[in-house]
Short mmCIF file of C-alpha atoms in Angstrom, two decimals:
data_model
loop_
_atom_site.label_atom_id
_atom_site.label_comp_id
_atom_site.label_asym_id
_atom_site.label_seq_id
_atom_site.Cartn_x
_atom_site.Cartn_y
_atom_site.Cartn_z
CA MET A 1 0.00 0.00 0.00
CA THR A 2 1.14 3.53 -0.66
CA ALA A 3 1.92 6.15 1.96
CA ALA A 4 -1.34 7.88 1.07
CA GLY A 5 -3.37 4.88 2.21
CA TRP A 6 -5.59 4.80 5.28
CA LEU A 7 -6.01 2.18 7.96
CA LEU A 8 -9.71 1.90 8.80
CA SER A 9 -11.68 0.03 11.44
CA VAL A 10 -15.31 -0.64 10.50
CA ARG A 11 -18.15 -2.03 12.62
CA HIS A 12 -21.40 -2.89 10.80
CA HIS A 13 -24.51 -3.88 12.76
CA THR A 14 -27.78 -5.06 11.18
CA GLY A 15 -30.60 -7.53 11.76
CA TYR A 16 -34.32 -8.26 12.01
CA ARG A 17 -37.04 -8.33 14.66
CA TYR A 18 -39.90 -10.81 14.23
CA ALA A 19 -43.56 -10.44 15.18
CA GLY A 20 -43.49 -13.85 16.89
CA PRO A 21 -41.05 -16.62 17.67
CA VAL A 22 -39.04 -17.92 14.74
CA PHE A 23 -37.91 -21.51 15.09
CA SER A 24 -35.61 -21.78 12.09
CA SER A 25 -33.92 -19.36 9.72
CA TYR A 26 -31.36 -19.75 6.94
CA ASN A 27 -29.22 -16.72 6.18
CA GLU A 28 -26.41 -15.27 4.10
CA ALA A 29 -24.44 -12.14 4.98
CA ARG A 30 -22.18 -10.21 2.61
CA VAL A 31 -20.49 -7.93 5.11
CA THR A 32 -16.83 -8.97 4.96
CA PRO A 33 -14.29 -7.21 2.72
CA ARG A 34 -11.81 -9.21 0.70
CA SER A 35 -8.22 -8.24 -0.06
CA ASP A 36 -7.52 -7.00 -3.58
CA PRO A 37 -4.90 -4.74 -5.22
CA ARG A 38 -6.54 -1.64 -3.71
CA GLN A 39 -7.19 -2.84 -0.18
CA ARG A 40 -5.73 -5.29 2.30
CA VAL A 41 -7.92 -6.89 4.96
CA LEU A 42 -5.92 -7.27 8.19
CA ASP A 43 -8.74 -8.60 10.36
CA ALA A 44 -12.39 -9.52 9.83
CA THR A 45 -14.97 -11.15 12.10
CA VAL A 46 -18.72 -11.79 12.00
CA GLU A 47 -20.80 -12.33 15.13
CA VAL A 48 -24.37 -13.59 15.08
CA SER A 49 -27.05 -13.56 17.78
CA PRO A 50 -28.54 -16.06 18.54
CA ALA A 51 -25.24 -17.91 18.29
CA ALA A 52 -24.84 -20.08 15.20
CA SER A 53 -22.18 -22.04 13.36
CA LEU A 54 -20.80 -19.92 10.53
CA TYR A 55 -19.73 -21.18 7.12
CA ARG A 56 -17.74 -18.85 4.87
CA TYR A 57 -17.28 -19.11 1.11
CA VAL A 58 -16.56 -16.89 -1.90
CA ASP A 59 -19.46 -16.50 -4.34
CA TYR A 60 -19.44 -16.40 -8.14
CA PHE A 61 -18.71 -12.66 -8.21
CA GLY A 62 -15.80 -12.91 -5.76
CA SER A 63 -17.64 -11.66 -2.66
CA VAL A 64 -17.15 -13.23 0.77
CA VAL A 65 -20.37 -14.81 2.07
CA THR A 66 -21.00 -15.84 5.67
CA ALA A 67 -23.79 -18.44 5.75
CA PHE A 68 -25.52 -19.62 8.93
CA ASP A 69 -28.67 -21.37 10.18
CA VAL A 70 -30.47 -20.69 13.44
CA HIS A 71 -32.66 -23.51 14.79
CA ALA A 72 -33.41 -22.17 18.27
CA ALA A 73 -36.54 -20.09 18.93
CA HIS A 74 -35.74 -16.38 18.55
CA SER A 75 -37.59 -13.10 18.10
CA GLU A 76 -34.59 -11.10 16.91
CA LEU A 77 -31.60 -11.81 14.69
CA THR A 78 -28.53 -9.57 14.67
CA VAL A 79 -25.31 -9.67 12.70
CA THR A 80 -22.27 -7.61 13.66
CA ALA A 81 -19.32 -7.49 11.28
CA SER A 82 -16.01 -5.92 12.26
CA CYS A 83 -12.93 -5.43 10.12
CA VAL A 84 -9.64 -3.58 9.86
CA VAL A 85 -8.70 -2.65 6.31
CA GLU A 86 -5.74 -0.84 4.79
CA THR A 87 -6.80 1.09 1.73
CA ALA A 88 -5.13 3.19 -0.93
CA PRO A 89 -6.30 5.58 -3.62
CA THR A 90 -7.17 4.04 -6.96
CA GLY A 91 -3.85 3.51 -8.68
CA ASP A 92 -2.82 3.04 -12.29
CA VAL A 93 -5.11 0.92 -14.44
CA GLU A 94 -4.64 -0.81 -17.73
CA ALA A 95 -4.58 1.35 -20.83
CA ALA A 96 -8.05 2.29 -22.04
CA GLU A 97 -9.41 0.28 -24.93
CA PRO A 98 -11.40 1.79 -27.83
CA TRP A 99 -15.07 1.14 -28.55
CA SER A 100 -14.13 -1.49 -31.11
CA VAL A 101 -12.64 -3.75 -28.41
CA LEU A 102 -15.76 -3.46 -26.25
CA ALA A 103 -17.88 -4.45 -29.25
CA ASP A 104 -15.66 -7.44 -30.09
CA SER A 105 -17.46 -10.76 -29.81
CA ASP A 106 -14.86 -12.16 -27.39
CA THR A 107 -15.34 -9.22 -25.01
CA VAL A 108 -19.12 -9.44 -25.25
CA ASP A 109 -18.99 -13.17 -24.55
CA GLU A 110 -16.59 -12.90 -21.60
CA LEU A 111 -18.35 -9.95 -19.93
CA GLY A 112 -21.88 -10.61 -21.13
CA GLU A 113 -23.41 -10.72 -17.65
CA TYR A 114 -22.19 -7.15 -17.06
CA LEU A 115 -23.75 -6.03 -20.34
CA THR A 116 -27.17 -7.57 -19.69
CA GLN A 117 -29.75 -5.36 -17.97
CA THR A 118 -31.52 -6.61 -14.85
CA ARG A 119 -34.92 -5.74 -13.43
CA ARG A 120 -33.22 -2.97 -11.46
CA THR A 121 -31.35 -1.43 -14.41
CA THR A 122 -33.72 -1.87 -17.39
CA PRO A 123 -33.76 1.54 -19.11
CA ASP A 124 -36.61 3.73 -20.31
CA ALA A 125 -36.62 6.07 -23.32
CA GLU A 126 -34.82 8.85 -21.43
CA LEU A 127 -31.98 6.57 -20.39
CA LEU A 128 -31.67 5.12 -23.90
CA ALA A 129 -31.39 8.63 -25.34
CA VAL A 130 -28.61 9.52 -22.90
CA ALA A 131 -26.91 6.20 -23.65
CA ASP A 132 -26.66 7.31 -27.28
CA GLN A 133 -24.66 10.33 -26.06
CA VAL A 134 -22.47 8.06 -23.97
CA ARG A 135 -21.79 5.85 -26.99
CA ALA A 136 -20.90 8.93 -29.06
CA ALA A 137 -18.03 9.87 -26.73
CA ALA A 138 -14.49 9.55 -28.05
CA THR A 139 -13.61 6.60 -25.78
CA PRO A 140 -15.50 4.25 -23.45
CA ASP A 141 -13.81 5.95 -20.48
CA ASP A 142 -15.04 9.35 -21.66
CA GLY A 143 -18.52 7.95 -22.15
CA ALA A 144 -18.56 6.29 -18.74
CA ARG A 145 -17.61 9.51 -16.99
CA LEU A 146 -20.31 11.30 -18.96
CA ALA A 147 -22.83 8.71 -17.71
CA ALA A 148 -21.74 9.07 -14.08
CA GLY A 149 -21.75 12.86 -14.31
CA TRP A 150 -25.22 12.90 -15.87
CA THR A 151 -26.55 10.69 -13.09
CA HIS A 152 -24.97 12.94 -10.46
CA GLU A 153 -26.68 15.98 -11.98
CA ARG A 154 -30.01 14.27 -12.67
CA LEU A 155 -30.59 12.80 -9.19
CA ALA A 156 -30.67 14.64 -5.89
CA TYR A 157 -29.27 12.69 -2.97
CA VAL A 158 -32.05 12.46 -0.37
CA THR A 159 -31.73 9.98 2.50
CA GLY A 160 -34.74 7.69 2.77
CA SER A 161 -36.31 8.90 -0.48
CA THR A 162 -36.31 5.42 -2.03
CA SER A 163 -36.26 1.83 -0.80
CA VAL A 164 -34.11 -1.21 -1.52
CA HIS A 165 -36.78 -2.27 -4.02
CA THR A 166 -36.55 0.90 -6.17
CA ASN A 167 -35.24 0.45 -9.71
CA ALA A 168 -33.38 2.92 -11.92
CA VAL A 169 -36.43 4.19 -13.80
CA GLU A 170 -38.41 4.70 -10.60
CA ALA A 171 -35.57 6.71 -9.06
CA LEU A 172 -35.37 8.86 -12.17
CA GLY A 173 -39.10 9.47 -11.95
CA GLU A 174 -38.64 10.75 -8.41
CA GLY A 175 -35.59 12.78 -9.40
CA ARG A 176 -33.90 11.74 -6.18
CA GLY A 177 -32.46 8.71 -4.49
CA VAL A 178 -29.65 7.22 -2.45
CA CYS A 179 -26.31 5.76 -3.49
CA GLN A 180 -27.93 2.52 -4.62
CA ASP A 181 -30.06 4.47 -7.12
CA PHE A 182 -27.10 6.48 -8.42
CA ALA A 183 -25.31 3.19 -9.08
CA HIS A 184 -28.29 1.54 -10.81
CA VAL A 185 -28.94 4.54 -13.09
CA THR A 186 -25.27 4.76 -14.07
CA ILE A 187 -25.11 1.03 -14.76
CA ALA A 188 -28.28 1.24 -16.88
CA LEU A 189 -26.62 3.92 -19.03
CA LEU A 190 -23.31 2.09 -19.34
CA ARG A 191 -24.81 -1.24 -20.34
CA SER A 192 -27.15 0.45 -22.82
CA ALA A 193 -24.08 2.06 -24.39
CA GLY A 194 -22.20 -1.26 -24.59
CA VAL A 195 -19.88 -0.67 -21.63
CA PRO A 196 -19.64 -3.63 -19.18
CA ALA A 197 -20.55 -2.37 -15.71
CA ARG A 198 -20.93 -3.86 -12.26
CA TYR A 199 -22.34 -2.78 -8.90
CA VAL A 200 -20.02 -2.33 -5.93
CA SER A 201 -21.13 -2.24 -2.30
CA GLY A 202 -19.01 -1.27 0.66
CA TYR A 203 -18.37 1.32 3.32
CA LEU A 204 -17.51 4.99 3.11
CA HIS A 205 -15.81 7.19 5.66
CA PRO A 206 -17.83 10.43 5.36
CA ARG A 207 -14.90 12.80 5.92
CA SER A 208 -12.11 13.17 3.39
CA GLY A 209 -9.94 14.84 6.04
CA ALA A 210 -10.79 12.37 8.81
CA ALA A 211 -8.95 12.72 12.07
CA VAL A 212 -7.00 9.69 13.27
CA GLY A 213 -8.62 7.93 16.23
CA GLU A 214 -12.08 9.52 15.95
CA THR A 215 -15.01 7.12 15.56
CA VAL A 216 -17.78 8.52 13.36
CA THR A 217 -21.03 7.30 11.87
CA GLY A 218 -20.07 5.88 8.50
CA GLU A 219 -22.21 4.73 5.61
CA SER A 220 -23.04 1.58 3.74
CA HIS A 221 -22.28 2.83 0.27
CA ALA A 222 -22.56 1.82 -3.38
CA TRP A 223 -20.67 2.81 -6.50
CA VAL A 224 -19.82 1.34 -9.91
CA GLU A 225 -17.01 -0.19 -11.90
CA TRP A 226 -16.84 -0.34 -15.68
CA TRP A 227 -14.54 -2.29 -17.96
CA ALA A 228 -12.51 -0.53 -20.66
CA GLY A 229 -9.39 -2.69 -20.83
CA GLY A 230 -9.45 -3.01 -17.03
CA TRP A 231 -11.97 -2.29 -14.31
CA ARG A 232 -12.28 1.39 -13.38
CA ALA A 233 -14.10 2.44 -10.21
CA TYR A 234 -16.25 5.56 -9.93
CA ASP A 235 -18.63 6.93 -7.30
CA PRO A 236 -21.51 8.68 -9.12
CA THR A 237 -23.13 9.80 -5.85
CA ASN A 238 -20.08 11.97 -5.14
CA ASP A 239 -19.00 12.33 -8.80
CA ALA A 240 -15.49 11.21 -7.91
CA VAL A 241 -13.03 8.36 -8.17
CA PRO A 242 -13.18 6.31 -4.93
CA GLY A 243 -10.46 7.25 -2.47
CA PRO A 244 -8.92 5.81 0.70
CA GLY A 245 -12.22 6.25 2.58
CA HIS A 246 -13.93 3.66 0.36
CA VAL A 247 -13.88 -0.01 1.44
CA VAL A 248 -15.11 -2.61 -1.08
CA VAL A 249 -17.24 -5.41 0.37
CA ALA A 250 -19.05 -7.06 -2.56
CA ARG A 251 -19.55 -6.86 -6.31
CA GLY A 252 -22.31 -8.07 -8.63
CA ARG A 253 -24.73 -7.17 -11.39
CA ASP A 254 -26.91 -5.02 -9.12
CA TYR A 255 -28.00 -4.71 -5.50
CA ASP A 256 -29.61 -8.15 -5.51
CA ASP A 257 -26.17 -9.78 -5.83
CA VAL A 258 -24.67 -7.91 -2.86
CA THR A 259 -27.51 -7.67 -0.31
CA PRO A 260 -25.78 -7.41 3.09
CA LEU A 261 -28.19 -9.78 4.86
CA ARG A 262 -30.80 -12.06 3.34
CA GLY A 263 -32.49 -15.25 4.33
CA ILE A 264 -35.63 -17.31 4.71
CA TYR A 265 -37.38 -18.25 7.93
CA HIS A 266 -40.48 -19.91 9.36
CA GLY A 267 -42.51 -17.56 11.53
CA GLY A 268 -44.31 -14.21 11.69
CA ASP A 269 -43.66 -10.96 9.89
CA SER A 270 -40.23 -9.39 10.15
CA GLN A 271 -39.06 -5.81 10.57
CA SER A 272 -35.58 -4.54 9.79
CA LEU A 273 -33.56 -3.30 12.74
CA GLY A 274 -31.82 -0.91 10.38
CA VAL A 275 -28.11 -0.59 9.75
CA THR A 276 -25.45 1.19 11.77
CA VAL A 277 -21.89 1.62 10.55
CA GLU A 278 -19.11 3.00 12.73
CA VAL A 279 -15.82 3.90 11.09
CA THR A 280 -12.55 4.86 12.72
CA ARG A 281 -9.45 5.99 10.88
CA LEU A 282 -6.56 4.32 12.66
CA ARG A 283 -3.84 5.83 10.46
#
């Protein structure tokens, strides 16, 4: 890692409360970062209440999954993930490829799942029209930054204005959204223009000049990566390249592939306990 990197401690707490006793539940949590060229995970733990045996594996998209079953009666389920991660600014990437390479049949075949729209990213006429402008840019990188910039200008960031079920077109109709919506709209544009794009979930330290040792309320965050000879990361919510305050947790086609906690259970209705994220810059 470079001297400009940060050392971050993150604590992520989430869960569900049930209307009545639940006697069995089967769950998957995607809350653990994985080391890659831009970040190094020094420590990572997941704690579950009620206590359960945890099984960890890496999914198809390269995300760490903690799977667990609970077979004791419970009215509340909580998951607390803690990690220490060394990050660095986005470094050099492979040379940008031209549009012709992205349109090549080998590229389309290899990255087809990141070119195919999902129910969350299917575009409407407005998005298709903007995608034509993206495709008209000199290079895929230029077009991708145009797409992210357009999304940043088109949507207002308003906490709680949408839900986890909102798709790109619905967010555009509202003219506002949260980071998940900024990512879905940008991905819709990129894929419509023929640029492979994927959804990234993680954590964000909210202060670019964070003081060392101060614990603050962080954010579960989402941004995008597109392929143009190599994967490039961009945060359309903040209209910026991710920096040392960004911690990658999971990647996929859209939010459905990176949901932090999901499962099935036998029992009454459930209510989310919400999410709290605490972030401390250690260095």
